[in-house]
Amino acid sequence: MSIEAYAWAISQKVGDPTKKLVLWIICDHYNDSLGYAFPSQDRIADIAECSVRTVQRHIKSLLDSGLIEVVATPNVANKYTIPAMKMGTTNCRVQNKMETTLVTNGDDTGDVRSLNNPYTIFNKLNIAEKTTKTYGDLVYQDHLQWLAKQNIGVKHLRPFVGKLREIIKGKSALPNEKVYEHLHRLFVEVQENPKGELQSYLIKSAQSINERLNKPKERVLTDQAKALMESNFQKIYKATKDVAGWGGLDYLAIREEYETAFRQGSIVFSHTKKKATSDEILEYFGVR
C-alpha cells in the first residue's frame, strides 16, 4: 500500500462513486518501490462488490481520463501505473498516437496501452464500446436504488446487498455473475410482489436459494434401478432379521437412508455417523 497513492485517490473527483472506488482499490494496491499496482479484475470486483464487467468499464473510463495507465502482460494480472505519482520506476511511456510499445520491466514484457488506443483497450481488457448491463450492474445500480427508497431499517445498503450475495453463494463454487442472477430475480420478485418485513424476507429468501442450489442432485432411476434398490434392501432385511446382534433395527429408517444414498450418491449414515454410499451401507449390514 502507498500512503501517497491512497491520499491522491481520495482527493480525485471522477463523477461516479463506483469508478472512484475502483481507482481507490488500484491505488490501495500501489507499490511505491515497483511503481505499479497489479490487483486482478476479479479481486477489484470482489472488493467493490460489483461485476467484473463494471470494473472493466470503469478502468476504461479511468484510462480515457488519464488517471491511470495499464501495462498488459500475457497470462498475468494487469499492471496499473499512475501518471500523477511520477515515481519513475517503470520504463513505460505514454503514447500520443494509436500505437503499442513493447516494454521491458525486469523479466516482464508487455504492451503499454495508450489512452488514445481503443483497439488495444478493447482486446486487452475485453471491454466492448457498447455494453449492456450485467446482473451485477442491475443489482448494484437499479435494485440498490430501489432498495434505498424502501426504508427497511438498514443504514448501509451496499454491505447488506453484499451479505445477501454471500448467503446465496455460501461455500459453493457458483460464479459471481450466476449469484447476481439469483439475487436479481429475488429483487424482481419482491418489487412485483411487495413484502412486509422486507429485510427479514430478503435474508430468508437468500438462505432458501442457497439451500436449493446446494441440495444434492438425485439420480433419475430407471425401473431396473428401482428393482435393484428394492432387491438390495430386502437383502439387508434378510441378513439382519432375527439375527443376533441386529435386534431393534428400524427398517423404515434403514430403507429411507439406503434409498436416499442410492439416489444422491451418499449420505451421513446414522449407524456410523459418517458419509456412506449405498454400497457401503450394504457392507455395513453384511450384504455383498
Short mmCIF file of C-alpha atoms in Angstrom, two decimals:
data_model
loop_
_atom_site.label_atom_id
_atom_site.label_comp_id
_atom_site.label_asym_id
_atom_site.label_seq_id
_atom_site.Cartn_x
_atom_site.Cartn_y
_atom_site.Cartn_z
CA MET A 1 0.00 0.00 0.00
CA SER A 2 1.19 3.52 -0.84
CA ILE A 3 0.04 6.27 1.52
CA GLU A 4 0.73 8.86 -1.18
CA ALA A 5 -1.27 6.97 -3.84
CA TYR A 6 -4.06 6.32 -1.34
CA ALA A 7 -4.32 10.01 -0.43
CA TRP A 8 -4.18 11.04 -4.08
CA ALA A 9 -7.07 8.70 -4.97
CA ILE A 10 -9.23 10.07 -2.17
CA SER A 11 -8.73 13.63 -3.46
CA GLN A 12 -9.85 12.86 -7.03
CA LYS A 13 -13.27 13.84 -8.40
CA VAL A 14 -14.30 11.28 -11.00
CA GLY A 15 -18.07 11.78 -11.14
CA ASP A 16 -19.12 8.27 -10.11
CA PRO A 17 -18.79 6.58 -6.69
CA THR A 18 -18.09 3.11 -8.10
CA LYS A 19 -15.47 4.44 -10.53
CA LYS A 20 -13.78 6.25 -7.64
CA LEU A 21 -13.87 3.06 -5.61
CA VAL A 22 -12.15 1.18 -8.46
CA LEU A 23 -9.48 3.92 -8.61
CA TRP A 24 -9.07 3.77 -4.82
CA ILE A 25 -8.65 -0.03 -4.86
CA ILE A 26 -5.97 0.21 -7.55
CA CYS A 27 -4.14 2.92 -5.56
CA ASP A 28 -4.56 0.90 -2.36
CA HIS A 29 -2.59 -1.89 -4.09
CA TYR A 30 0.04 0.51 -5.46
CA ASN A 31 3.63 -0.47 -4.65
CA ASP A 32 5.97 2.53 -4.35
CA SER A 33 9.13 0.52 -4.98
CA LEU A 34 7.74 -1.18 -8.11
CA GLY A 35 5.88 1.82 -9.43
CA TYR A 36 2.66 -0.02 -10.21
CA ALA A 37 -0.29 -1.93 -8.76
CA PHE A 38 -1.44 -5.31 -10.03
CA PRO A 39 -4.77 -6.38 -8.47
CA SER A 40 -6.76 -8.71 -10.71
CA GLN A 41 -10.10 -7.56 -12.09
CA ASP A 42 -11.80 -10.32 -10.09
CA ARG A 43 -10.23 -9.00 -6.87
CA ILE A 44 -11.26 -5.43 -7.67
CA ALA A 45 -14.81 -6.62 -8.39
CA ASP A 46 -14.94 -8.59 -5.14
CA ILE A 47 -13.76 -5.65 -3.02
CA ALA A 48 -16.00 -3.15 -4.83
CA GLU A 49 -18.96 -5.59 -4.68
CA CYS A 50 -19.76 -5.17 -8.36
CA SER A 51 -19.42 -7.21 -11.53
CA VAL A 52 -16.18 -7.68 -13.47
CA ARG A 53 -17.85 -6.02 -16.46
CA THR A 54 -18.50 -2.93 -14.31
CA VAL A 55 -14.84 -2.91 -13.23
CA GLN A 56 -13.73 -3.17 -16.85
CA ARG A 57 -15.97 -0.28 -17.87
CA HIS A 58 -14.62 1.97 -15.12
CA ILE A 59 -11.00 1.02 -15.86
CA LYS A 60 -11.56 2.07 -19.46
CA SER A 61 -13.01 5.38 -18.25
CA LEU A 62 -10.02 5.93 -15.95
CA LEU A 63 -7.72 5.19 -18.86
CA ASP A 64 -9.57 7.66 -21.09
CA SER A 65 -9.32 10.39 -18.45
CA GLY A 66 -5.59 9.81 -17.98
CA LEU A 67 -5.81 8.93 -14.28
CA ILE A 68 -4.16 5.54 -14.85
CA GLU A 69 -2.14 3.72 -17.47
CA VAL A 70 -2.11 -0.03 -17.96
CA VAL A 71 0.71 -2.40 -18.84
CA ALA A 72 -0.51 -5.75 -20.17
CA THR A 73 1.49 -8.96 -19.74
CA PRO A 74 0.23 -12.31 -21.09
CA ASN A 75 -1.49 -14.55 -18.54
CA VAL A 76 -0.69 -12.15 -15.69
CA ALA A 77 -2.84 -9.57 -13.88
CA ASN A 78 -2.68 -6.08 -15.43
CA LYS A 79 -0.13 -3.64 -14.05
CA TYR A 80 -1.60 -0.21 -13.33
CA THR A 81 0.67 2.83 -13.26
CA ILE A 82 -0.40 6.26 -12.02
CA PRO A 83 0.99 9.20 -14.03
CA ALA A 84 0.34 11.63 -11.18
CA MET A 85 2.68 9.71 -8.90
CA LYS A 86 5.71 10.37 -11.18
CA MET A 87 7.61 7.58 -9.47
CA GLY A 88 9.84 6.90 -12.47
CA THR A 89 10.27 3.24 -11.50
CA THR A 90 8.98 1.69 -14.72
CA ASN A 91 10.12 2.01 -18.27
CA CYS A 92 6.62 2.78 -19.54
CA ARG A 93 5.97 5.80 -21.69
CA VAL A 94 2.62 7.34 -22.57
CA GLN A 95 1.67 7.04 -26.23
CA ASN A 96 0.29 10.08 -28.02
CA LYS A 97 -0.64 8.12 -31.12
CA MET A 98 -2.59 4.98 -31.76
CA GLU A 99 0.29 2.57 -31.28
CA THR A 100 1.55 -0.12 -28.96
CA THR A 101 5.05 -0.05 -27.49
CA LEU A 102 6.96 -3.07 -26.33
CA VAL A 103 8.04 -2.51 -22.74
CA THR A 104 10.61 -4.35 -20.66
CA ASN A 105 10.45 -4.16 -16.89
CA GLY A 106 12.82 -6.63 -15.30
CA ASP A 107 11.84 -10.00 -16.74
CA ASP A 108 8.33 -8.88 -17.72
CA THR A 109 7.42 -7.93 -21.24
CA GLY A 110 4.11 -6.33 -22.12
CA ASP A 111 2.16 -3.80 -24.12
CA VAL A 112 1.60 -0.27 -22.89
CA ARG A 113 -1.99 0.65 -23.56
CA SER A 114 -2.22 4.16 -24.92
CA LEU A 115 -5.00 6.42 -23.71
CA ASN A 116 -5.73 7.08 -27.38
CA ASN A 117 -5.73 3.46 -28.45
CA PRO A 118 -9.25 2.00 -28.14
CA TYR A 119 -8.25 -1.05 -30.20
CA THR A 120 -5.76 -2.36 -27.65
CA ILE A 121 -8.05 -1.38 -24.78
CA PHE A 122 -10.86 -3.39 -26.33
CA ASN A 123 -8.76 -6.50 -26.89
CA LYS A 124 -6.59 -6.48 -23.78
CA LEU A 125 -9.31 -5.54 -21.31
CA ASN A 126 -12.07 -7.27 -23.23
CA ILE A 127 -14.23 -4.16 -22.93
CA ALA A 128 -16.78 -3.55 -25.66
CA GLU A 129 -17.62 0.02 -26.53
CA LYS A 130 -21.33 -0.81 -26.45
CA THR A 131 -22.05 -2.61 -23.20
CA THR A 132 -25.26 -3.94 -21.75
CA LYS A 133 -25.98 -4.26 -18.06
CA THR A 134 -24.92 -7.44 -16.35
CA TYR A 135 -26.83 -8.96 -13.44
CA GLY A 136 -24.26 -7.40 -11.13
CA ASP A 137 -24.98 -3.99 -12.66
CA LEU A 138 -28.70 -4.49 -12.18
CA VAL A 139 -28.22 -5.48 -8.53
CA TYR A 140 -25.82 -2.69 -7.54
CA GLN A 141 -27.39 0.03 -9.67
CA ASP A 142 -31.11 -0.42 -10.32
CA HIS A 143 -32.08 -2.63 -7.37
CA LEU A 144 -29.87 -0.79 -4.90
CA GLN A 145 -31.58 2.49 -5.84
CA TRP A 146 -34.97 0.85 -5.39
CA LEU A 147 -33.94 -0.62 -2.03
CA ALA A 148 -32.82 2.82 -0.79
CA LYS A 149 -36.43 4.00 -1.08
CA GLN A 150 -37.92 1.12 0.95
CA ASN A 151 -36.84 2.14 4.47
CA ILE A 152 -36.02 -1.43 5.54
CA GLY A 153 -34.06 -0.41 8.63
CA VAL A 154 -30.59 -0.93 7.17
CA LYS A 155 -28.21 2.03 7.38
CA HIS A 156 -25.61 0.81 4.88
CA LEU A 157 -27.36 -0.89 1.97
CA ARG A 158 -24.37 -1.86 -0.19
CA PRO A 159 -22.85 -4.12 2.51
CA PHE A 160 -26.34 -5.54 3.14
CA VAL A 161 -26.66 -6.50 -0.54
CA GLY A 162 -23.16 -7.98 -0.31
CA LYS A 163 -24.33 -10.05 2.65
CA LEU A 164 -27.26 -11.38 0.60
CA ARG A 165 -24.82 -12.28 -2.17
CA GLU A 166 -22.58 -14.19 0.25
CA ILE A 167 -25.56 -16.04 1.76
CA ILE A 168 -26.65 -17.21 -1.68
CA LYS A 169 -23.16 -18.26 -2.71
CA GLY A 170 -22.26 -19.94 0.58
CA LYS A 171 -19.44 -22.44 0.11
CA SER A 172 -20.39 -23.25 -3.46
CA ALA A 173 -18.19 -22.58 -6.49
CA LEU A 174 -21.01 -20.71 -8.18
CA PRO A 175 -19.65 -17.87 -10.39
CA ASN A 176 -20.37 -14.35 -9.11
CA GLU A 177 -22.50 -13.45 -12.11
CA LYS A 178 -24.69 -16.52 -11.52
CA VAL A 179 -25.09 -15.45 -7.89
CA TYR A 180 -26.08 -11.97 -9.06
CA GLU A 181 -28.63 -13.54 -11.42
CA HIS A 182 -30.37 -15.26 -8.50
CA LEU A 183 -30.19 -12.04 -6.46
CA HIS A 184 -31.63 -10.06 -9.38
CA ARG A 185 -34.57 -12.47 -9.65
CA LEU A 186 -35.17 -12.15 -5.90
CA PHE A 187 -35.32 -8.35 -6.17
CA VAL A 188 -37.64 -8.53 -9.17
CA GLU A 189 -39.94 -10.83 -7.19
CA VAL A 190 -40.19 -8.52 -4.16
CA GLN A 191 -40.70 -5.48 -6.37
CA GLU A 192 -43.57 -7.15 -8.21
CA ASN A 193 -44.99 -8.62 -5.00
CA PRO A 194 -44.30 -6.22 -2.08
CA LYS A 195 -43.46 -7.94 1.21
CA GLY A 196 -43.77 -6.87 4.82
CA GLU A 197 -40.58 -7.04 6.91
CA LEU A 198 -38.56 -6.82 3.72
CA GLN A 199 -35.15 -7.10 5.39
CA SER A 200 -36.05 -10.39 7.06
CA TYR A 201 -37.73 -11.70 3.90
CA LEU A 202 -34.67 -11.00 1.75
CA ILE A 203 -32.35 -12.77 4.17
CA LYS A 204 -34.61 -15.82 4.49
CA SER A 205 -35.09 -15.96 0.72
CA ALA A 206 -31.32 -15.81 0.17
CA GLN A 207 -30.91 -18.70 2.61
CA SER A 208 -33.61 -20.65 0.77
CA ILE A 209 -31.86 -20.07 -2.55
CA ASN A 210 -28.59 -21.29 -1.03
CA GLU A 211 -30.24 -24.46 0.24
CA ARG A 212 -31.81 -25.12 -3.15
CA LEU A 213 -28.55 -24.57 -5.00
CA ASN A 214 -26.60 -26.84 -2.66
CA LYS A 215 -29.17 -29.61 -2.48
CA PRO A 216 -27.62 -32.85 -3.78
CA LYS A 217 -28.85 -33.84 -7.21
CA GLU A 218 -30.76 -37.10 -7.19
CA ARG A 219 -30.37 -39.80 -9.81
CA VAL A 220 -33.24 -40.34 -12.22
CA LEU A 221 -33.93 -44.01 -11.63
CA THR A 222 -34.97 -46.46 -14.31
CA ASP A 223 -37.35 -49.29 -13.48
CA GLN A 224 -34.34 -51.61 -13.45
CA ALA A 225 -32.52 -49.39 -10.94
CA LYS A 226 -35.62 -49.22 -8.72
CA ALA A 227 -35.88 -53.01 -8.79
CA LEU A 228 -32.20 -53.33 -7.81
CA MET A 229 -32.69 -50.85 -4.97
CA GLU A 230 -35.64 -52.85 -3.60
CA SER A 231 -33.76 -56.14 -4.00
CA ASN A 232 -30.79 -54.78 -2.04
CA PHE A 233 -32.99 -53.56 0.77
CA GLN A 234 -34.61 -57.00 1.01
CA LYS A 235 -31.11 -58.46 1.33
CA ILE A 236 -30.49 -56.15 4.29
CA TYR A 237 -33.75 -57.27 5.86
CA LYS A 238 -32.99 -60.99 5.41
CA ALA A 239 -29.40 -60.61 6.63
CA THR A 240 -30.41 -58.95 9.89
CA LYS A 241 -33.97 -60.00 10.76
CA ASP A 242 -33.99 -62.14 13.93
CA VAL A 243 -30.17 -62.35 13.76
CA ALA A 244 -28.21 -61.97 16.99
CA GLY A 245 -26.59 -58.55 17.28
CA TRP A 246 -29.09 -56.85 14.97
CA GLY A 247 -32.06 -56.55 17.29
CA GLY A 248 -34.18 -53.41 17.40
CA LEU A 249 -33.41 -52.19 13.89
CA ASP A 250 -35.76 -49.56 12.47
CA TYR A 251 -36.25 -50.93 8.97
CA LEU A 252 -38.34 -47.99 7.79
CA ALA A 253 -35.47 -45.65 8.67
CA ILE A 254 -32.91 -48.01 7.10
CA ARG A 255 -34.95 -48.16 3.88
CA GLU A 256 -35.19 -44.37 3.76
CA GLU A 257 -31.46 -43.88 4.33
CA TYR A 258 -30.48 -46.56 1.82
CA GLU A 259 -32.78 -45.17 -0.86
CA THR A 260 -31.51 -41.61 -0.25
CA ALA A 261 -27.90 -42.78 -0.57
CA PHE A 262 -28.81 -44.74 -3.70
CA ARG A 263 -30.40 -41.67 -5.30
CA GLN A 264 -27.95 -38.99 -4.16
CA GLY A 265 -24.70 -40.95 -4.11
CA SER A 266 -24.04 -40.77 -0.36
CA ILE A 267 -25.46 -39.67 2.97
CA VAL A 268 -24.28 -39.27 6.56
CA PHE A 269 -25.28 -42.76 7.72
CA SER A 270 -26.97 -42.72 11.13
CA HIS A 271 -25.36 -46.00 12.26
CA THR A 272 -21.76 -44.85 11.67
CA LYS A 273 -22.20 -41.04 11.79
CA LYS A 274 -20.01 -40.94 8.67
CA LYS A 275 -20.69 -40.35 4.99
CA ALA A 276 -21.55 -43.60 3.25
CA THR A 277 -22.62 -44.72 -0.22
CA SER A 278 -25.43 -47.21 -0.76
CA ASP A 279 -22.82 -49.96 -1.34
CA GLU A 280 -21.11 -49.09 1.95
CA ILE A 281 -24.47 -49.34 3.74
CA LEU A 282 -24.91 -52.83 2.30
CA GLU A 283 -21.44 -53.77 3.52
CA TYR A 284 -22.24 -52.43 7.00
CA PHE A 285 -25.14 -54.90 7.25
CA GLY A 286 -23.03 -57.75 5.87
CA VAL A 287 -24.59 -57.78 2.42
CA ARG A 288 -22.28 -58.36 -0.53
#
